[in-house]
Short mmCIF file of C-alpha atoms in Angstrom, two decimals:
data_model
loop_
_atom_site.label_atom_id
_atom_site.label_comp_id
_atom_site.label_asym_id
_atom_site.label_seq_id
_atom_site.Cartn_x
_atom_site.Cartn_y
_atom_site.Cartn_z
CA MET A 1 0.00 0.00 0.00
CA SER A 2 1.46 3.37 -1.01
CA GLY A 3 2.11 6.25 1.34
CA GLU A 4 -0.74 8.21 -0.21
CA GLN A 5 -3.10 5.32 0.50
CA LEU A 6 -1.84 4.89 4.04
CA PHE A 7 -1.90 8.56 4.98
CA ASP A 8 -4.80 10.39 3.35
CA LYS A 9 -4.79 13.19 5.94
CA PRO A 10 -2.08 15.68 4.88
CA GLU A 11 -2.23 17.40 8.28
CA LEU A 12 -0.97 14.26 10.03
CA ARG A 13 2.65 13.21 10.17
CA ARG A 14 3.77 10.64 7.58
CA PHE A 15 5.80 8.00 9.35
CA HIS A 16 7.71 4.90 8.38
CA GLN A 17 9.76 2.86 10.79
CA ALA A 18 13.15 1.50 9.77
CA ARG A 19 13.46 -2.24 9.20
CA TRP A 20 16.91 -3.79 9.11
CA ASP A 21 16.19 -7.50 9.63
CA GLU A 22 19.17 -7.35 11.96
CA SER A 23 20.52 -10.64 13.22
CA MET A 24 21.48 -11.12 16.86
CA ILE A 25 24.90 -9.83 17.74
CA PHE A 26 26.02 -13.33 18.72
CA GLN A 27 25.46 -14.36 15.10
CA GLN A 28 27.71 -11.61 13.78
CA GLY A 29 31.46 -11.02 13.61
CA THR A 30 34.53 -12.90 12.49
CA SER A 31 36.90 -14.94 14.60
CA GLY A 32 39.81 -12.72 15.66
CA GLU A 33 38.01 -9.44 14.94
CA ARG A 34 38.45 -6.91 17.74
CA GLY A 35 37.02 -3.55 18.75
CA VAL A 36 39.68 -2.81 21.36
CA LEU A 37 43.31 -3.92 21.47
CA PRO A 38 44.56 -3.21 25.00
CA PRO A 39 48.32 -2.75 25.18
CA LEU A 40 50.34 -5.46 26.87
CA ALA A 41 51.97 -4.62 30.17
CA GLU A 42 55.71 -4.11 30.24
CA PRO A 43 57.50 -7.44 30.91
CA GLU A 44 58.84 -6.29 34.29
CA LEU A 45 55.40 -5.12 35.46
CA ALA A 46 53.66 -8.24 34.19
CA GLN A 47 56.15 -10.45 36.01
CA ALA A 48 55.85 -8.48 39.26
CA VAL A 49 52.05 -8.38 39.24
CA GLY A 50 51.72 -11.98 38.13
CA ALA A 51 53.83 -13.19 41.03
CA ARG A 52 51.56 -11.49 43.56
CA ALA A 53 48.15 -11.79 41.93
CA GLU A 54 47.91 -15.32 40.62
CA LEU A 55 44.24 -16.29 40.64
CA PRO A 56 43.25 -19.56 42.33
CA ALA A 57 42.54 -22.32 39.85
CA GLY A 58 38.85 -22.30 40.75
CA LEU A 59 38.52 -18.67 39.65
CA ARG A 60 40.29 -19.06 36.31
CA ARG A 61 38.45 -19.85 33.10
CA THR A 62 39.23 -23.11 31.41
CA ALA A 63 38.15 -21.65 28.05
CA PRO A 64 37.68 -18.11 26.69
CA PRO A 65 34.15 -16.66 27.00
CA THR A 66 32.00 -17.19 23.90
CA LEU A 67 31.49 -13.51 23.10
CA PRO A 68 30.84 -11.88 19.71
CA GLU A 69 34.01 -10.74 17.97
CA LEU A 70 33.31 -7.44 16.19
CA SER A 71 35.00 -4.16 15.41
CA GLN A 72 33.82 -0.92 17.00
CA MET A 73 32.13 0.14 13.77
CA HIS A 74 30.11 -3.07 13.57
CA VAL A 75 29.05 -2.86 17.22
CA LEU A 76 27.92 0.74 16.72
CA ARG A 77 26.09 -0.16 13.51
CA HIS A 78 24.26 -3.03 15.20
CA TYR A 79 22.90 -1.01 18.10
CA LEU A 80 22.06 2.05 16.02
CA ARG A 81 20.03 -0.15 13.69
CA LEU A 82 18.14 -1.61 16.62
CA SER A 83 17.53 1.88 18.02
CA GLN A 84 15.90 2.87 14.72
CA GLU A 85 13.44 0.00 15.10
CA THR A 86 12.04 1.20 18.42
CA LEU A 87 9.67 3.87 19.67
CA GLY A 88 10.14 5.60 23.00
CA VAL A 89 9.36 8.67 25.02
CA ASP A 90 12.21 10.66 23.43
CA LEU A 91 10.95 9.90 19.90
CA ASN A 92 7.18 9.86 19.90
CA ILE A 93 4.18 11.31 21.71
CA ASP A 94 4.05 8.58 24.34
CA ILE A 95 0.58 9.33 25.67
CA GLY A 96 -0.71 5.86 24.84
CA GLN A 97 1.21 3.99 27.55
CA GLY A 98 -1.45 4.62 30.18
CA THR A 99 -0.61 3.83 33.84
CA CYS A 100 3.13 4.09 33.00
CA THR A 101 3.41 7.89 33.34
CA MET A 102 5.73 8.35 30.38
CA LYS A 103 7.42 11.69 30.83
CA TYR A 104 10.57 13.50 29.88
CA SER A 105 13.65 12.43 31.83
CA PRO A 106 16.04 15.43 31.84
CA LYS A 107 19.28 14.55 30.12
CA VAL A 108 21.29 16.59 32.59
CA ASN A 109 20.38 13.93 35.15
CA ASP A 110 22.03 11.33 32.91
CA SER A 111 25.21 13.37 33.00
CA PHE A 112 25.23 13.08 36.78
CA VAL A 113 24.82 9.32 36.60
CA ARG A 114 27.54 8.91 33.97
CA SER A 115 30.02 10.99 35.92
CA SER A 116 32.99 8.95 37.13
CA LYS A 117 32.09 10.14 40.64
CA VAL A 118 29.04 7.90 40.37
CA ALA A 119 29.69 5.39 37.60
CA ASP A 120 32.97 4.20 39.13
CA LEU A 121 31.55 3.56 42.60
CA HIS A 122 31.33 -0.02 43.86
CA PRO A 123 28.71 -1.11 46.40
CA LEU A 124 31.35 -2.90 48.49
CA GLN A 125 33.46 0.21 49.02
CA ASP A 126 34.04 1.33 52.59
CA GLU A 127 31.31 3.68 53.84
CA SER A 128 33.84 6.47 54.33
CA THR A 129 34.51 6.54 50.58
CA VAL A 130 30.85 6.76 49.46
CA GLN A 131 29.50 9.45 51.76
CA GLY A 132 28.12 11.41 48.80
CA MET A 133 25.97 8.58 47.47
CA LEU A 134 24.81 7.61 50.95
CA GLU A 135 23.79 11.23 51.47
CA VAL A 136 21.78 11.18 48.22
CA ILE A 137 19.96 8.02 49.31
CA HIS A 138 19.28 9.42 52.79
CA ARG A 139 18.06 12.78 51.51
CA LEU A 140 15.87 11.16 48.84
CA GLU A 141 14.28 9.06 51.56
CA ARG A 142 13.50 12.18 53.58
CA MET A 143 12.00 13.88 50.51
CA LEU A 144 9.71 10.92 49.87
CA CYS A 145 8.71 10.99 53.54
CA ALA A 146 7.64 14.61 53.10
CA ILE A 147 5.77 13.84 49.86
CA SER A 148 3.90 10.86 51.37
CA GLY A 149 3.69 11.93 55.01
CA LEU A 150 5.10 8.57 56.13
CA ASP A 151 8.07 8.19 58.47
CA ARG A 152 10.67 5.97 56.80
CA PHE A 153 11.47 4.66 53.32
CA SER A 154 13.46 1.86 51.76
CA LEU A 155 14.87 2.46 48.29
CA GLN A 156 16.13 -1.08 47.87
CA PRO A 157 13.37 -2.54 45.61
CA GLY A 158 14.26 -2.70 41.93
CA SER A 159 10.76 -2.12 40.50
CA GLY A 160 7.19 -1.26 41.37
CA SER A 161 6.17 -4.90 41.70
CA ALA A 162 9.24 -5.56 43.87
CA ALA A 163 8.14 -2.67 46.09
CA ILE A 164 4.64 -4.12 46.40
CA TYR A 165 6.12 -7.50 47.32
CA THR A 166 8.43 -5.82 49.85
CA ASN A 167 5.47 -4.11 51.50
CA ILE A 168 3.63 -7.42 51.68
CA ARG A 169 6.64 -9.06 53.33
CA MET A 170 6.85 -6.25 55.88
CA MET A 171 3.12 -6.54 56.53
CA GLN A 172 3.58 -10.27 57.02
CA ALA A 173 6.44 -9.72 59.46
CA TYR A 174 4.33 -7.21 61.40
CA HIS A 175 1.50 -9.70 61.85
CA ALA A 176 4.01 -12.41 62.79
CA SER A 177 5.42 -10.15 65.51
CA ARG A 178 1.91 -10.01 66.99
CA GLY A 179 1.34 -13.76 66.71
CA GLU A 180 -1.28 -13.31 63.96
CA ALA A 181 0.57 -14.44 60.83
CA GLU A 182 -1.34 -17.71 60.48
CA GLN A 183 -4.68 -16.17 61.31
CA ARG A 184 -4.44 -13.30 58.84
CA ASP A 185 -4.26 -15.06 55.49
CA GLU A 186 -6.46 -12.83 53.31
CA VAL A 187 -5.60 -9.71 51.32
CA ILE A 188 -8.19 -7.42 49.76
CA THR A 189 -7.63 -5.43 46.57
CA THR A 190 -9.74 -3.90 43.79
CA ILE A 191 -10.16 -4.88 40.17
CA PHE A 192 -8.84 -1.52 38.91
CA SER A 193 -5.83 -1.47 41.24
CA HIS A 194 -2.62 -2.62 39.61
CA PRO A 195 -2.66 -6.40 39.09
CA SER A 196 0.76 -6.66 40.76
CA ASN A 197 -1.01 -6.14 44.09
CA ALA A 198 -3.01 -9.33 43.72
CA ALA A 199 -0.11 -11.19 42.07
CA CYS A 200 2.40 -10.33 44.81
CA ALA A 201 -0.06 -11.21 47.57
CA LYS A 202 -0.77 -14.55 45.90
CA THR A 203 2.96 -15.19 45.51
CA ALA A 204 3.38 -14.58 49.24
CA GLY A 205 0.75 -17.21 49.98
CA TYR A 206 -2.37 -15.12 50.62
CA LYS A 207 -5.93 -15.63 49.51
CA VAL A 208 -6.89 -12.60 47.40
CA ILE A 209 -10.35 -11.01 47.61
CA THR A 210 -11.09 -8.61 44.74
CA LEU A 211 -13.64 -5.80 45.00
CA PHE A 212 -15.47 -4.51 41.93
CA PRO A 213 -16.70 -0.95 41.37
CA ASP A 214 -20.14 0.38 42.16
CA VAL A 215 -22.19 2.29 39.60
CA ASN A 216 -20.05 5.40 40.11
CA GLY A 217 -16.78 3.59 39.41
CA TYR A 218 -15.62 3.62 43.02
CA PRO A 219 -14.70 0.40 44.80
CA ASP A 220 -17.80 -0.80 46.64
CA ILE A 221 -17.38 0.05 50.34
CA GLU A 222 -20.31 -2.17 51.31
CA ALA A 223 -18.56 -5.08 49.65
CA LEU A 224 -15.43 -4.18 51.61
CA LYS A 225 -17.37 -4.27 54.89
CA GLN A 226 -18.61 -7.73 54.00
CA ALA A 227 -15.10 -8.91 53.08
CA VAL A 228 -13.13 -7.81 56.16
CA SER A 229 -12.72 -10.11 59.14
CA GLU A 230 -10.17 -11.29 61.68
CA ARG A 231 -8.49 -13.04 58.73
CA THR A 232 -7.81 -9.74 56.89
CA ALA A 233 -4.10 -9.03 56.63
CA ALA A 234 -4.25 -5.92 54.46
CA LEU A 235 -5.97 -3.78 51.89
CA LEU A 236 -3.81 -3.15 48.82
CA ILE A 237 -5.34 -0.35 46.77
CA THR A 238 -4.46 2.12 44.03
CA ASN A 239 -6.05 5.57 44.16
CA PRO A 240 -6.77 6.98 41.68
CA GLU A 241 -7.30 3.61 40.09
CA ASP A 242 -6.40 2.85 36.48
CA THR A 243 -9.69 4.39 35.41
CA GLY A 244 -8.27 7.74 36.58
CA ILE A 245 -11.12 8.04 39.09
CA PHE A 246 -10.11 9.25 42.56
CA ASN A 247 -12.00 7.63 45.42
CA PRO A 248 -13.03 10.48 47.77
CA ARG A 249 -13.92 7.98 50.51
CA ILE A 250 -10.46 6.43 50.63
CA ALA A 251 -10.04 7.30 54.33
CA ASP A 252 -13.23 5.33 55.08
CA PHE A 253 -11.80 2.31 53.25
CA VAL A 254 -8.64 2.54 55.34
CA ARG A 255 -10.67 2.83 58.55
CA VAL A 256 -12.77 -0.25 57.78
CA VAL A 257 -9.64 -2.38 57.32
CA ARG A 258 -7.75 -1.01 60.30
CA ASP A 259 -10.78 -1.51 62.56
CA VAL A 260 -10.38 -5.28 62.13
CA GLY A 261 -6.60 -5.19 62.66
CA GLY A 262 -5.51 -5.19 59.02
CA LEU A 263 -3.00 -2.83 57.45
CA ALA A 264 -3.74 -0.35 54.66
CA ILE A 265 -1.15 -0.34 51.87
CA TYR A 266 -1.27 2.41 49.24
CA ASP A 267 -0.08 1.61 45.71
CA GLN A 268 1.02 5.09 44.62
CA ALA A 269 2.32 4.21 41.19
CA ASN A 270 -0.44 6.58 39.95
CA ALA A 271 0.80 9.52 42.05
CA ASN A 272 1.60 11.93 39.23
CA GLY A 273 -1.64 13.87 39.66
CA LEU A 274 -1.40 14.00 43.46
CA LEU A 275 2.02 15.53 44.21
CA GLY A 276 1.67 18.31 46.75
CA ILE A 277 -2.12 17.86 46.85
CA THR A 278 -2.86 14.76 48.93
CA ARG A 279 -0.72 12.30 50.88
CA ALA A 280 -0.88 8.74 52.19
CA ARG A 281 -0.58 9.98 55.80
CA GLU A 282 -3.77 12.05 55.73
CA ALA A 283 -5.77 9.08 54.42
CA GLY A 284 -4.47 6.92 57.29
CA PHE A 285 -2.31 4.48 55.32
CA ASP A 286 0.30 2.35 57.08
CA MET A 287 2.45 1.83 53.98
CA CYS A 288 2.82 3.09 50.45
CA HIS A 289 5.12 2.67 47.49
CA PHE A 290 6.20 4.92 44.63
CA ASN A 291 7.57 4.02 41.23
CA LEU A 292 10.51 6.35 40.74
CA HIS A 293 10.50 5.41 37.03
CA LYS A 294 7.00 6.86 36.72
CA THR A 295 6.18 9.84 38.90
CA PHE A 296 9.80 10.83 39.54
CA SER A 297 11.00 10.84 35.94
CA THR A 298 13.68 8.15 35.91
CA PRO A 299 13.73 6.23 32.61
CA HIS A 300 11.67 3.08 32.14
CA ALA A 301 14.50 1.72 29.98
CA CYS A 302 12.34 -0.85 28.14
CA GLY A 303 11.21 -2.37 31.42
CA GLY A 304 14.38 -1.99 33.47
CA PRO A 305 16.22 -0.94 35.43
CA ALA A 306 13.36 0.59 37.34
CA ALA A 307 13.32 1.74 40.97
CA GLY A 308 10.75 1.23 43.69
CA ALA A 309 10.43 3.04 47.02
CA CYS A 310 8.59 1.63 50.05
CA GLY A 311 7.28 3.96 52.76
CA VAL A 312 6.09 2.97 56.23
CA THR A 313 4.93 4.50 59.49
CA GLU A 314 7.23 4.55 62.49
CA GLU A 315 5.48 1.47 63.88
CA LEU A 316 6.49 -0.57 60.85
CA ALA A 317 10.00 0.86 60.41
CA PRO A 318 11.71 -2.04 62.28
CA PHE A 319 10.67 -4.37 59.44
CA LEU A 320 12.30 -2.36 56.64
CA PRO A 321 14.82 -4.21 54.43
CA ARG A 322 18.36 -4.01 55.71
CA PRO A 323 20.67 -2.24 55.67
CA THR A 324 19.08 1.17 56.07
CA VAL A 325 21.02 4.38 55.49
CA GLU A 326 21.35 6.39 58.70
CA PHE A 327 22.93 9.71 59.66
CA ASP A 328 24.45 10.33 63.10
CA GLY A 329 24.99 14.06 62.63
CA THR A 330 28.49 13.76 61.21
CA ARG A 331 28.50 10.78 58.83
CA TYR A 332 26.19 8.53 56.86
CA TYR A 333 26.37 4.81 57.52
CA LEU A 334 24.67 1.50 56.76
CA ASP A 335 22.74 -0.03 59.65
CA HIS A 336 22.76 -3.84 59.41
CA ASP A 337 21.77 -4.34 63.06
CA ARG A 338 18.03 -4.60 62.50
CA PRO A 339 16.82 -7.84 64.10
CA MET A 340 13.20 -7.47 62.97
CA SER A 341 14.10 -6.63 59.35
CA ILE A 342 12.74 -8.80 56.54
CA GLY A 343 16.31 -8.90 55.19
CA LYS A 344 17.38 -7.94 51.70
CA VAL A 345 15.00 -7.75 48.75
CA ARG A 346 17.79 -7.23 46.21
CA PRO A 347 21.59 -7.08 46.34
CA PHE A 348 23.15 -3.97 47.79
CA HIS A 349 21.29 -0.65 48.01
CA GLY A 350 18.81 -0.34 45.12
CA VAL A 351 19.18 0.95 41.56
CA THR A 352 21.42 3.84 42.54
CA PRO A 353 21.58 5.54 39.10
CA ASN A 354 17.81 5.95 39.19
CA LEU A 355 17.87 7.04 42.81
CA LEU A 356 20.24 9.84 41.82
CA ARG A 357 18.07 10.80 38.84
CA ALA A 358 14.96 10.98 41.03
CA TYR A 359 16.83 13.01 43.65
CA ALA A 360 18.00 15.50 41.01
CA TRP A 361 14.49 15.75 39.52
CA ILE A 362 12.90 16.54 42.89
CA MET A 363 15.65 19.00 43.79
CA SER A 364 15.23 20.84 40.49
CA LEU A 365 11.49 21.33 41.05
CA GLY A 366 11.08 21.93 44.76
CA SER A 367 7.71 21.65 46.50
CA GLU A 368 5.98 24.24 44.33
CA GLY A 369 7.29 22.62 41.16
CA LEU A 370 6.05 19.20 42.25
CA ARG A 371 2.55 20.55 42.73
CA GLN A 372 2.73 22.22 39.32
CA VAL A 373 3.66 18.83 37.83
CA ALA A 374 0.46 17.36 39.29
CA GLU A 375 -1.75 20.27 38.21
CA THR A 376 -0.38 20.22 34.66
CA ALA A 377 -0.78 16.44 34.39
CA VAL A 378 -4.41 16.69 35.50
CA LEU A 379 -5.06 19.57 33.10
CA ASN A 380 -3.49 17.68 30.19
CA ASN A 381 -5.49 14.55 30.95
CA ASN A 382 -8.83 16.30 31.14
CA TYR A 383 -8.11 18.23 27.95
CA LEU A 384 -7.32 14.96 26.17
CA MET A 385 -10.43 13.39 27.65
CA ARG A 386 -12.57 16.14 26.19
CA LYS A 387 -10.95 15.66 22.76
CA MET A 388 -11.36 11.86 22.93
CA LEU A 389 -15.04 12.02 23.93
CA GLU A 390 -15.72 14.16 20.85
CA ILE A 391 -14.81 11.14 18.69
CA PRO A 392 -17.90 9.10 17.75
CA GLY A 393 -17.69 5.64 19.29
CA VAL A 394 -15.62 6.56 22.38
CA THR A 395 -16.90 6.58 25.95
CA ALA A 396 -15.33 6.87 29.41
CA PRO A 397 -17.25 4.36 31.56
CA TYR A 398 -18.13 5.11 35.17
CA ALA A 399 -18.39 8.49 36.91
CA ASP A 400 -20.30 9.92 33.98
CA GLY A 401 -19.55 13.62 33.47
CA ARG A 402 -16.84 13.70 36.13
CA ARG A 403 -13.25 14.62 35.57
CA ARG A 404 -10.38 12.16 35.90
CA ILE A 405 -7.03 12.65 37.60
CA GLU A 406 -3.88 11.78 35.61
CA GLN A 407 -5.20 9.18 33.15
CA ALA A 408 -8.42 7.68 31.83
CA ARG A 409 -9.59 4.30 30.64
CA TYR A 410 -11.76 4.70 27.57
CA SER A 411 -14.00 2.22 25.77
CA TRP A 412 -14.34 1.74 22.02
CA GLN A 413 -17.26 -0.67 22.48
CA GLN A 414 -19.68 1.47 20.46
CA LEU A 415 -17.21 1.65 17.57
CA THR A 416 -16.62 -2.10 17.73
CA GLU A 417 -20.36 -2.82 17.61
CA GLU A 418 -20.75 -0.50 14.62
CA THR A 419 -17.68 -1.56 12.61
CA GLY A 420 -16.24 -4.81 13.99
CA ILE A 421 -12.89 -3.08 14.62
CA HIS A 422 -11.46 -3.86 18.05
CA SER A 423 -9.39 -1.70 20.38
CA ALA A 424 -6.25 -3.78 19.83
CA GLN A 425 -6.55 -3.16 16.08
CA ILE A 426 -6.74 0.58 16.71
CA GLY A 427 -3.42 0.25 18.50
CA GLU A 428 -1.90 -1.62 15.57
CA ARG A 429 -2.98 1.12 13.18
CA ALA A 430 -1.72 3.81 15.58
CA ALA A 431 1.78 2.36 15.12
CA ASP A 432 1.62 3.54 11.48
CA PHE A 433 1.55 7.10 12.80
CA GLY A 434 4.55 6.57 15.07
CA VAL A 435 2.69 6.51 18.38
CA HIS A 436 2.13 3.92 21.04
CA TYR A 437 -1.26 2.76 22.31
CA TRP A 438 -2.22 0.44 25.14
CA THR A 439 -5.49 -1.28 25.89
CA SER A 440 -5.67 -2.50 29.49
CA HIS A 441 -4.60 -5.17 31.90
CA HIS A 442 -6.36 -8.48 31.48
CA PRO A 443 -9.08 -9.42 31.98
CA TYR A 444 -10.88 -6.54 30.25
CA VAL A 445 -13.45 -5.16 32.70
CA VAL A 446 -14.02 -2.09 30.55
CA PRO A 447 -14.96 -3.50 27.12
CA GLU A 448 -12.68 -2.62 24.19
CA PRO A 449 -10.46 -0.53 26.48
CA ALA A 450 -7.79 2.09 25.81
CA THR A 451 -5.75 3.63 28.62
CA LEU A 452 -4.20 7.01 27.86
CA GLU A 453 -2.08 9.19 30.16
CA PRO A 454 -0.67 12.53 29.03
CA SER A 455 1.77 13.50 31.75
CA GLU A 456 2.95 17.07 32.34
CA SER A 457 5.64 16.68 29.65
CA TYR A 458 3.30 17.00 26.67
CA SER A 459 2.26 20.23 25.04
CA LYS A 460 -1.21 21.14 23.78
CA ALA A 461 0.08 20.54 20.24
CA ASP A 462 1.22 17.03 21.23
CA ILE A 463 -2.17 16.21 22.71
CA ASP A 464 -3.99 17.63 19.69
CA GLU A 465 -1.87 15.51 17.35
CA TYR A 466 -2.49 12.33 19.34
CA ALA A 467 -6.25 12.98 19.49
CA ALA A 468 -6.26 13.66 15.73
CA ILE A 469 -4.63 10.27 15.12
CA MET A 470 -7.30 8.56 17.24
CA ARG A 471 -10.04 10.39 15.34
CA THR A 472 -8.51 9.43 12.00
CA VAL A 473 -8.31 5.74 12.91
CA ALA A 474 -11.91 5.81 14.15
CA GLU A 475 -13.00 7.33 10.82
CA GLU A 476 -11.04 4.66 8.93
CA ALA A 477 -12.89 1.97 10.91
CA ARG A 478 -16.07 3.20 9.22
CA THR A 479 -14.76 4.15 5.79
CA ARG A 480 -11.60 2.06 5.15
CA PRO A 481 -11.66 -0.92 7.53
CA GLU A 482 -9.34 -2.90 5.26
CA VAL A 483 -6.53 -0.47 6.12
CA ILE A 484 -6.94 -1.26 9.81
CA HIS A 485 -7.30 -5.00 9.28
CA GLY A 486 -3.90 -5.02 7.55
CA ALA A 487 -2.13 -2.70 9.99
CA PRO A 488 0.55 -1.96 10.88
CA HIS A 489 1.88 -1.17 7.42
CA ALA A 490 4.71 1.23 8.22
CA SER A 491 6.14 -0.40 11.33
CA THR A 492 9.26 -2.55 11.75
CA ILE A 493 7.16 -5.69 11.90
CA HIS A 494 3.74 -6.65 10.61
CA GLN A 495 1.20 -8.50 12.72
CA ILE A 496 2.48 -11.02 15.24
CA ASP A 497 1.24 -14.37 16.46
CA HIS A 498 -0.32 -13.50 19.80
CA ASP A 499 -0.84 -17.16 20.70
CA ALA A 500 2.92 -17.75 20.51
CA MET A 501 3.58 -14.60 22.50
CA GLY A 502 1.41 -15.99 25.28
CA ASP A 503 3.21 -19.33 25.45
CA PRO A 504 6.25 -19.25 27.79
CA GLU A 505 7.66 -22.33 26.05
CA THR A 506 8.34 -20.18 22.98
CA TRP A 507 10.09 -17.37 24.87
CA ALA A 508 13.84 -16.97 24.44
CA ILE A 509 14.89 -13.73 26.07
CA THR A 510 18.61 -14.56 26.17
CA TRP A 511 21.06 -15.99 23.66
CA ARG A 512 21.52 -19.02 25.91
CA ALA A 513 17.78 -19.66 25.91
CA TYR A 514 17.60 -19.28 22.13
CA ARG A 515 20.40 -21.77 21.61
CA ARG A 516 18.77 -24.21 23.99
CA LYS A 517 15.20 -23.91 22.71
CA TYR A 518 15.71 -23.36 19.00
CA LEU A 519 19.13 -24.80 18.22
CA GLY A 520 18.84 -27.80 20.53
CA GLU A 521 22.11 -27.13 22.37
CA GLN A 522 22.66 -28.38 25.92
CA MET A 523 23.67 -25.37 28.01
CA PRO A 524 25.46 -25.60 31.37
CA GLN A 525 23.67 -23.79 34.18
CA PRO A 526 25.65 -20.86 35.65
CA PRO A 527 25.82 -20.40 39.43
CA ARG A 528 23.04 -18.24 40.86
CA TRP A 529 23.30 -15.48 43.44
CA SER A 530 21.94 -16.44 46.85
CA PRO A 531 20.91 -13.91 49.52
CA GLY A 532 22.50 -16.05 52.23
CA GLY A 533 21.35 -15.17 55.71
CA ASP A 534 19.29 -12.19 54.55
CA ARG A 535 16.49 -14.21 52.99
CA PRO A 536 13.03 -12.67 53.34
CA GLN A 537 10.73 -14.43 55.79
CA ARG A 538 8.83 -17.41 54.47
CA SER A 539 5.31 -16.92 53.24
CA VAL A 540 2.29 -18.34 55.03
CA ARG A 541 2.18 -21.13 52.48
CA GLU A 542 5.91 -21.83 52.72
CA LYS A 543 5.71 -22.04 56.49
CA ALA A 544 2.85 -24.50 56.28
CA ARG A 545 4.82 -26.61 53.79
CA HIS A 546 7.87 -26.70 56.07
CA ARG A 547 6.06 -27.51 59.31
#
């Protein structure tokens, strides 16, 4: 299909993604080819060092590592080609990745991270040599305490889901300290809270009770009252939920759970519209977590490395992962002497490059700037919502006529009933215009969903362009459905086999896995890192299995 046929709206951007059919880097190169030729040490130096630094036999390789052998030019070419086959927040209007809070990450913050003062640090250095980084971690913790109203934070988790799991482990340790760990085996969440809440609770051995919304889109408080009991360990809830609807009775939800002895845990991954406006403390929460790679601007980096932050009240602080970063008035130090701690949840001290980026972002804005971030994000979202609801076939279920906070979950159900075009197909066609589009978590509660979130980074022109693309695709569903059925036409790849994508047996996310699954090679298993004595406490189910 020609460009004129693909793009019949001259006011919209004509886009075509590069396609290189690039092979994996392990399949490239020539034996003996090199990108770097390090000079040999002088004979006298080599002899002197070799005599003192001979590695034990168990630490020496018996064969060279099987790495690609390429010149610098070929390495650069490979990764530049791959970069041309991707979309990201620095290339496109990334409004369509709802719930992910895609925003601009200032490049000056990258310069801090790449500085040798940071990049050359090692987590096993003596505390006296890393006072600067320990100060950043400590000060970032205090900033997050001010933003949330809670008393202490751990920055050790490596992602949002890891932070949720960390909070669940601390909650579990708290109940164990009161002799109630076995009794309290149920966790309550809501269908529009992030699925990681239910998944992490289930992984930790809990029965999960899920609340559905009432007619206004709020979680049903009467259903909550029926669900709580002496078995309730916690409420895990997102507010605003992924619908973008803020629950004004959130303090009542917290009170219902705490009245039966449960803890209230606030998933604040959707905090971008709340900064400086409302806090976990005022709603009565015992714990919360932030995604630094969302609200606080650190890069998502294609799913990693992320950074999670867990906040707790003073009562729960003894259970924080160890070590914590403390300050005695003259120096910063790591406190390992925490007998009630759940232990480590990842090696060392968290994803420190992203901790530094988040620290710099907060410092650059200050308290007034953080509130302006929230106000702009809410303004952008409600402007987009107005533009979207002008498109025939789009609705915003629940809370009819009410504004949303930082995102909204739309429904294309009317368009689907009229044309047979589904929401996922709209996303495939959107790729032809160089933008991303996301439907929803599964299962779809909102039929034919689309979740859009214009953070504070996007201009009115950006939002207008994105809305115009959505309107154009909706018009094509009625007038040129064959274009949508064949989309994407201008992307790196055409349509994919979703059944295969959903089968873990087909996944090969490393070269080793590819060789094992598709080339039939037998691969030796490398040694795995073990947390040693700092293992998190066993789950309820694990304890039962080991009794």
